[in-house]
XYZ file of C-alpha atoms in Angstrom:
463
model
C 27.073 200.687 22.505
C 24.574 202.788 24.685
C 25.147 206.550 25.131
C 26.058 206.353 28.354
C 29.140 203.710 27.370
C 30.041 206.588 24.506
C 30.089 209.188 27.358
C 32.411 207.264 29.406
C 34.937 206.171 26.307
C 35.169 209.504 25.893
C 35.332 211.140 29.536
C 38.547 208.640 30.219
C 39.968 208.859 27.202
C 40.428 213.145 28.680
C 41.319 211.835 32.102
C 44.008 210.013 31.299
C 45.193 212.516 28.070
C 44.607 216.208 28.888
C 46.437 216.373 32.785
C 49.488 214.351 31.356
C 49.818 216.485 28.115
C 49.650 219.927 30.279
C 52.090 218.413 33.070
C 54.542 217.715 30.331
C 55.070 221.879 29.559
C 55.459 222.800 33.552
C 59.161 222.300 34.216
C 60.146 224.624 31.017
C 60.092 228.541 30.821
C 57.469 229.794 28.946
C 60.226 231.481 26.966
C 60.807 227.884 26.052
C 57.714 227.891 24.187
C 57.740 228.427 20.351
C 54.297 229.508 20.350
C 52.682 231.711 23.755
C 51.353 229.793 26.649
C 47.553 231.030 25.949
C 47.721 229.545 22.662
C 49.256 225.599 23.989
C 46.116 226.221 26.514
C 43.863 226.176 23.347
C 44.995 224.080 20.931
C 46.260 220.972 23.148
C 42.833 220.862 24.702
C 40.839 221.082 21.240
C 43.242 218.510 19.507
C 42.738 216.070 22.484
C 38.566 216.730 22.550
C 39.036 215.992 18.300
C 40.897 212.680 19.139
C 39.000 212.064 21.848
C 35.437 212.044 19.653
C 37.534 209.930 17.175
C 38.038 207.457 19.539
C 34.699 207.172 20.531
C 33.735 206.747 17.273
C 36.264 203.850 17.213
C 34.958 202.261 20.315
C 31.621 203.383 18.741
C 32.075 201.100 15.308
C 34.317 198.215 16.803
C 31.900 197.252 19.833
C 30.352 194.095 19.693
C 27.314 192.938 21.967
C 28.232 189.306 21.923
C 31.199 190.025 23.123
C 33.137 187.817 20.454
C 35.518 190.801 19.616
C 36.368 192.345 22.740
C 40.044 191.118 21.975
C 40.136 193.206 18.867
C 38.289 196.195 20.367
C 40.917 195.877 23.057
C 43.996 195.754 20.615
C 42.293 198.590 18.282
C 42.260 201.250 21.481
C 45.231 199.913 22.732
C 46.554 201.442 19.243
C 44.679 204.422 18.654
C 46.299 205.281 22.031
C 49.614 204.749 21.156
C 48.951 207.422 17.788
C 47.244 209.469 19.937
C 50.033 209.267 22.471
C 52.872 209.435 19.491
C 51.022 213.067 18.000
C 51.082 214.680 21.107
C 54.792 213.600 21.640
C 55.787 214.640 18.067
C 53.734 218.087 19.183
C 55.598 218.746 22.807
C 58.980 217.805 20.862
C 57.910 220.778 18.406
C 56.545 223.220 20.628
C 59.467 223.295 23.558
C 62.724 224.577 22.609
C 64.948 222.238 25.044
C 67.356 220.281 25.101
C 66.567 216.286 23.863
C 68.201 215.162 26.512
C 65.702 217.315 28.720
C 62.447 216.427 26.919
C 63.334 212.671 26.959
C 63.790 213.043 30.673
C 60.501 214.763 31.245
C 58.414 212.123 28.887
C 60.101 209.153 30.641
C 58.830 210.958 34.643
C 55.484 211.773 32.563
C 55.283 208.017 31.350
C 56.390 206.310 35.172
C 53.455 208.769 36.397
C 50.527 207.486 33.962
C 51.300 204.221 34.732
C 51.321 204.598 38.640
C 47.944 206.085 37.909
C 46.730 203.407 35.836
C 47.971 200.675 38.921
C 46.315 202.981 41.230
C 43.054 202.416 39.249
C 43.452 198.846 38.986
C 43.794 198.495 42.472
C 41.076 200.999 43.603
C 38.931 198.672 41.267
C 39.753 195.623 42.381
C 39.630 196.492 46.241
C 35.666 197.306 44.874
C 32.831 194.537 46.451
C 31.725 193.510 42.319
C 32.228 191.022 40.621
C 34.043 190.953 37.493
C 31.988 192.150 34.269
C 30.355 189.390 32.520
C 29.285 192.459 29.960
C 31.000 193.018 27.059
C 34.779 194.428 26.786
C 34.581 198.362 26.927
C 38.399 200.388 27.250
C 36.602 203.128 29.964
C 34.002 202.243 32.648
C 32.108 204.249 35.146
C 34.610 202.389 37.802
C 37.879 202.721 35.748
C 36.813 206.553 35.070
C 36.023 207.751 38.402
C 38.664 206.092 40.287
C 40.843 207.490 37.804
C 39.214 210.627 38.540
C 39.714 210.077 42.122
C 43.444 209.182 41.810
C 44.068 212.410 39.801
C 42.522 214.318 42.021
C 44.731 213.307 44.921
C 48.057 212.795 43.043
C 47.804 215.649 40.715
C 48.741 218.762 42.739
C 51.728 216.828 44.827
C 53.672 215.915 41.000
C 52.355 219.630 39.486
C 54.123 221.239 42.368
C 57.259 218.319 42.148
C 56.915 219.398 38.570
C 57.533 223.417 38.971
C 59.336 223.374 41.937
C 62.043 220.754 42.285
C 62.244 219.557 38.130
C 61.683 223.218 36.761
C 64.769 225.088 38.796
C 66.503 221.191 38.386
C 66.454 221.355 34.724
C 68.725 224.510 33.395
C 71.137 223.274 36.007
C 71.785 219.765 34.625
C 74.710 219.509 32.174
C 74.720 216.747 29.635
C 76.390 213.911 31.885
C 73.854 214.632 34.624
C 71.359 214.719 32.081
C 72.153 211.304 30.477
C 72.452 209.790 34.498
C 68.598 211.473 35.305
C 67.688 209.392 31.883
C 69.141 206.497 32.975
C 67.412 206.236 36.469
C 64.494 207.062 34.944
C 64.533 204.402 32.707
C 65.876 201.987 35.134
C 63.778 202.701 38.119
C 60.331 202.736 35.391
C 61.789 199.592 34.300
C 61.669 197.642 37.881
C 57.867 199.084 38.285
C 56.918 198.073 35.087
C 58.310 194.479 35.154
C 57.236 193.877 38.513
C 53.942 194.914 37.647
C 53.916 193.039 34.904
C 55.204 189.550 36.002
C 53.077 189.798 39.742
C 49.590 190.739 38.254
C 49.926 189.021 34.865
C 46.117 189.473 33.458
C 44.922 190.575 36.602
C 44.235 193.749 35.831
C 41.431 193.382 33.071
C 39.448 192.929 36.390
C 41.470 194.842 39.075
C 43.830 193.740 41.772
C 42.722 192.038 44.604
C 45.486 190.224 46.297
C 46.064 192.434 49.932
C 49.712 191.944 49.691
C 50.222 192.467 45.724
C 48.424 195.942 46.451
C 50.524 196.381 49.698
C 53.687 195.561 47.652
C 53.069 198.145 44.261
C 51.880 200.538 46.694
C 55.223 200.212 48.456
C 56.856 200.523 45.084
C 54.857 203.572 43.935
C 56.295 205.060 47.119
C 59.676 204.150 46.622
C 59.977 205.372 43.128
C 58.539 209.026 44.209
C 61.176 209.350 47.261
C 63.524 208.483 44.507
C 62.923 210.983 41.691
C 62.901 213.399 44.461
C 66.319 212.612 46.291
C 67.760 212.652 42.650
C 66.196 216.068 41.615
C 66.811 218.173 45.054
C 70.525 216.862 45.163
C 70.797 218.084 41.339
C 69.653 221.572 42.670
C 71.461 221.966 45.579
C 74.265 220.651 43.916
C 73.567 223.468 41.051
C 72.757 225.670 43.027
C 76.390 225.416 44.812
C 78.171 225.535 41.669
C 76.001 228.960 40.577
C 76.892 230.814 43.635
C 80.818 229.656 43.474
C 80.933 230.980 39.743
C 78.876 233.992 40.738
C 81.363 235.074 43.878
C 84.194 233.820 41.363
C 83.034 236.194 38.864
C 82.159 238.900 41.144
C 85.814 238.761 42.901
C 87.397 238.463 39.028
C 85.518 241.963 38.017
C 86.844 243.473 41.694
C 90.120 242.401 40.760
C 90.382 243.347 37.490
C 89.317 246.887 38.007
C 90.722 248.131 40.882
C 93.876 249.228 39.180
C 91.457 251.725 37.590
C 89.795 252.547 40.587
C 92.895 253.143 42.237
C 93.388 255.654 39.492
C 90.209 257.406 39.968
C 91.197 257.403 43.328
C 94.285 259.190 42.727
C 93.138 261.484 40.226
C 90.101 262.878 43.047
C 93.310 263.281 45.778
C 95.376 265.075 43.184
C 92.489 267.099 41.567
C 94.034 270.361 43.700
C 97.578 270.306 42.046
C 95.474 270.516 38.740
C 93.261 273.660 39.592
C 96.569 275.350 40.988
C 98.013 274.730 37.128
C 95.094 276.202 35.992
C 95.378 279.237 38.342
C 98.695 279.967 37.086
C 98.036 279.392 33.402
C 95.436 282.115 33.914
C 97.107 284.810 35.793
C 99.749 284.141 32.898
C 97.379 284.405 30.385
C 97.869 281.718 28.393
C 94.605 280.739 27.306
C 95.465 278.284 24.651
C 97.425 276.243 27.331
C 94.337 276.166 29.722
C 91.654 274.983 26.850
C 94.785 272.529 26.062
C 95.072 271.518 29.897
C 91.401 271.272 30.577
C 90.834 268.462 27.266
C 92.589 266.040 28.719
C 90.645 265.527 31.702
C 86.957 266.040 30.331
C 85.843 263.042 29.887
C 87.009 262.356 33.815
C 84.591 265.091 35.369
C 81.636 262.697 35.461
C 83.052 260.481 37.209
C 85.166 263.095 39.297
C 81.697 264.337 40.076
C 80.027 260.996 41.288
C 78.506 261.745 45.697
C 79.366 257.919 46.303
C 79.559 257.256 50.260
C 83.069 258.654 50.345
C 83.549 256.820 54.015
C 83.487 253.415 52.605
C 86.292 253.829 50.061
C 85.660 249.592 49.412
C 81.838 250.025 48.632
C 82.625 252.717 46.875
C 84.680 250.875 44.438
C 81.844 248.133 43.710
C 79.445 250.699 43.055
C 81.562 252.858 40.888
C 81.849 249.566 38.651
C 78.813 248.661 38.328
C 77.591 252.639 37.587
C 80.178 252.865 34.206
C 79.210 249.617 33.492
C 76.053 250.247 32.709
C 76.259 254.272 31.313
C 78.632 251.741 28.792
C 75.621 249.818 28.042
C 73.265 252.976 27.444
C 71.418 253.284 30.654
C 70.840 256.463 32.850
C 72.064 256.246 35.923
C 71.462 258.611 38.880
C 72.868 257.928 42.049
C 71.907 259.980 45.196
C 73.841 258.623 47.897
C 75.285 260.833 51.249
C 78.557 260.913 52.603
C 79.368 258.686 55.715
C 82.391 260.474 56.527
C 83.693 257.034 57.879
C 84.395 253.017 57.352
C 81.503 251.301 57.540
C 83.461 248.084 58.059
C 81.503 246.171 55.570
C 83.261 242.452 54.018
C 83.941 243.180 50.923
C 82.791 239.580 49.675
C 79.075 240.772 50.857
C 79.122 244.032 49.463
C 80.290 242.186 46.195
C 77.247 239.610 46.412
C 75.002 242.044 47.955
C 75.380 244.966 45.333
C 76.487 242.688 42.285
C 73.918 240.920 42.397
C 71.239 243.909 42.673
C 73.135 245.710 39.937
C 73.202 242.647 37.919
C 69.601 241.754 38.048
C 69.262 245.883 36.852
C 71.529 245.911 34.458
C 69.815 242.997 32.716
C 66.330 243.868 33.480
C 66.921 247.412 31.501
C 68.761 245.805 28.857
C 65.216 243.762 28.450
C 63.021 247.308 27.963
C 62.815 247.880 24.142
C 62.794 251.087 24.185
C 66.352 252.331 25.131
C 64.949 255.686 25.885
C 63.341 254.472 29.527
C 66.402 252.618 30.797
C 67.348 253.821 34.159
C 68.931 252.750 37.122
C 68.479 254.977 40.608
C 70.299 254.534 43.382
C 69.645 255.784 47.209
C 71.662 255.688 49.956
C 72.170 257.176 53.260
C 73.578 256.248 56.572
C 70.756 256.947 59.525
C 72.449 256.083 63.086
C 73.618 252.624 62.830
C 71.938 251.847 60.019
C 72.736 251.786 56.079
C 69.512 252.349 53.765
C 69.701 251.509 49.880
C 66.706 251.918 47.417
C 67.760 251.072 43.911
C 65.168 251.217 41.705
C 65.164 250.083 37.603
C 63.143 249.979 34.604
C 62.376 246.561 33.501
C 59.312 245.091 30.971
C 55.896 245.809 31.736
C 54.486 242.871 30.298
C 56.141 240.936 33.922
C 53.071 240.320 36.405
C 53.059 243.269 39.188
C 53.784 243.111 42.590
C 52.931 246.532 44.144
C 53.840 246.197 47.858
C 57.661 245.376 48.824
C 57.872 241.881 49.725
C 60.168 239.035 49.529
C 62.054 237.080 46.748
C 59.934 233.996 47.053
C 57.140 236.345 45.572
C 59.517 236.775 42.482
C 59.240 233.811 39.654
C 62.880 232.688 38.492
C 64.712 234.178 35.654
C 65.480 232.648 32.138
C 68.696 232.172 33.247
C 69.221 230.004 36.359
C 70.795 232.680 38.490
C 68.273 235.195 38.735
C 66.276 233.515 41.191
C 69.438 232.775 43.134
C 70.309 236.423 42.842
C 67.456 237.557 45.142
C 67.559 234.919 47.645
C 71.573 236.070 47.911
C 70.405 239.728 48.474
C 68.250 238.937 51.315
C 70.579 236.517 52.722
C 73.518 239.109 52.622
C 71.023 241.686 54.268
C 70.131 239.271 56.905
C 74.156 238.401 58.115
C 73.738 242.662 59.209
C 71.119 242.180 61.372
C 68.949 243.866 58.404
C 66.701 242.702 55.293
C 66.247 242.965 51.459
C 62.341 243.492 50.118
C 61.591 243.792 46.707
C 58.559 244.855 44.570
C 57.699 245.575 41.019
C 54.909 248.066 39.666
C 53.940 250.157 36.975
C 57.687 248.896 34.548
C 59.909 249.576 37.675
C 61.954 247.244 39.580
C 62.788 248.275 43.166
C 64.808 247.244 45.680
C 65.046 248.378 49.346
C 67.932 247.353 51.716
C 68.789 247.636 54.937
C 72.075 247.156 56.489
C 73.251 247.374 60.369
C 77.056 248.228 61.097
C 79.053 244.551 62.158
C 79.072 244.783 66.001
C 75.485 246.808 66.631
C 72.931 245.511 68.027
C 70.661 243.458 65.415
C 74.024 242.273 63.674
């Protein structure tokens, strides 16, 4: 075997590996990962080179001029595939901390791809003008490897994006019974390709396709399997996606509920706050110290939140704010709000506030909870009404270690959270924002989350 033949055993032996083996880690979180992302970057590239030289060496030892063992050179790669393919399985099965279910599903899409790839090289190879080899049997050739090349090339970034876009934000949202159903159309639809394959091209492919309408038909087929997979994954998603946002206003309206008997109280407690100070007054003039200090115990822990400027013209925002303020001074975090009197209803829908503000509280509340030290937890909150308008700036601490986006922008700027909702979450804010007449920008910079909002009154223009 020349060196050029060693170059190219080796150089498609990579094309077909290295592409697959990093496509099979894009639809999971990298806090999926049991080891950090930098680290699969180096080590599944050097343990493919290694295997890669050993199967050179293979083709290397095994190759014979005369051409008399081709059949065994072609059944010995064949198998040192199949190890090489069952290693890196065994080592994606280690390293991702999903599901089975999930991982079987992504190595049966990864599978249905390399072979589309490998009938996309047969036919590229057999639409060329030469004649079939006479030379002796070698796995990789310069036309198998760069029209494999080629066919990566083009294919590549459309299943990468498929990949992180439709199968990553898919995935968390599949329970186990959609789950088995993605497995079994997987298997099922890779099962028509493969036997149709199989039973029209029978040997053909040693040499490449030829026949116009056997291409015309397994390019048809490629086609229809693609259209497929993607029906089946964006109707899981939207389909997910529904169900998130009905728990999330379910949950939201549950938490309203549930505490507005003791917002009601705080309620009554601020109207009645003068019969208590005229007590006091008459304790004093009386004298009667001990009775005051007595009084005055009862209701300290109540002058916090006595004390809280909320917009005191929206008693129903308010209320959602208030919530969300003790719940997370409960969890440890310093809140400051700085928000000005209205002085009237801002006839705002409650179930928008509720989405609006839940979610942005939410998202805070969880984002502080994720800063180690508990010292720098914070959550500020802004607001003021300016002519029709209602202006909110909550900003939040949240890990540094998150990549920065300095200028306020959008939530398609923001990658999606470890849990399925978060990425939900910010598309809700801006949509909630929008129904006003206003918008919802976000940014993050320097270990601080912010949010801006702005909100126009129902009936103004822009609403």
């Amino acid at each position: 075997m020349t060196v050029e033949e060693m170059f190219f055993q080796g150089f498609g032996f990579l094309i077909q590996t290295v592409p697959i083996a990093f496509l099979g880690f894009v639809p999971f979180s990298r806090e999926k990962f049991r080891i950090t992302w930098k680290k699969i970057c180096l080590l599944i590239p050097m343990g493919l080179i290694l295997t890669g030289l050993g199967f050179v060496g293979l083709c290397a030892v095994c190759f014979d001029p005369s051409g008399a063992g081709d059949s065994f050179l072609r059944g010995i790669s064949n198998a040192y595939m199949a190890a090489a393919l069952l290693l890196w399985i065994c080592s994606f099965w280690y390293l991702v901390q999903a599901t089975a279910m999930q991982k079987i599903l992504i190595l049966l899409l990864l599978t249905h791809y390399a072979a589309v790839l490998f009938t996309a090289t047969s036919i590229f190879v057999g639409v060329l003008p030469a004649e079939p080899p006479e030379e002796p049997f070698v796995p990789y050739g310069p036309e198998t490897c760069w029209s494999s090349l080629f066919f990566l090339a083009v294919t590549l970034p459309f299943v990468y994006r498929f990949f992180r876009r439709t199968v990553k934000r898919s995935l968390p949202l599949m329970e186990e019974k959609t789950l088995k159903r993605g497995i079994f159309y997987a298997i099922f639809i890779f099962s028509i390709f493969a036997g149709s394959v199989l039973i029209m091209t029978n040997n053909i492919f040693l040499h490449g396709i030829r026949d116009h309408a056997m291409i015309l038909f397994l390019l048809s087929l490629i086609l229809t399997d693609a259209v497929a997979y993607y029906f089946f994954f964006s109707q899981v998603r939207l389909t997910g996606e529904k169900q998130v946002l009905e728990e999330q206003l379910r949950r939201f309206d549950e938490e309203y509920r549930k505490n507005s008997s003791n917002i009601e109280l705080f309620r009554r407690m601020r109207h009645d706050i003068r019969h208590h100070l005229r007590v006091i007054s008459v304790l004093n003039r009386e004298g009667k110290q001990e009775e005051i200090e007595s009084y005055l115990s009862g209701y300290t822990e109540l002058y916090p939140q006595l004390e809280e400027p909320l917009l005191s013209g929206d008693s129903m925002l308010n209320d959602i704010l208030h919530y969300y303020i003790e719940r997370a001074r409960r969890k440890g975090i310093t809140v400051k709000p700085e928000l000005s009197p209205s002085g009237r209803d801002l006839g705002l829908d409650a179930v928008d506030m509720t989405m609006l503000f839940g979610n942005i509280m939410e998202n805070a509340i969880e984002a502080c909870e994720c800063v180690k030290e508990k010292e720098k937890r914070f959550i500020r909150i802004w607001g003021q009404v300016t002519g029709d308008s209602l202006l909110f700036l909550i900003e939040n601490s949240c890990p540094q270690n998150e990549r920065e986006i300095p200028e306020f922008t959008g939530s398609s700027s923001f990658s999606v959270k470890r849990t399925a909702q978060r990425g939900y979450g910010l598309q809700n804010i801006r949509l909630a924002a929008e129904k006003y007449g206003g918008s919802a920008e976000f940014k993050r910079k320097d270990g601080v989350f912010s949010t801006r909002v702005v909100l126009n009154y129902p009936g103004k223009e822009g609403s």
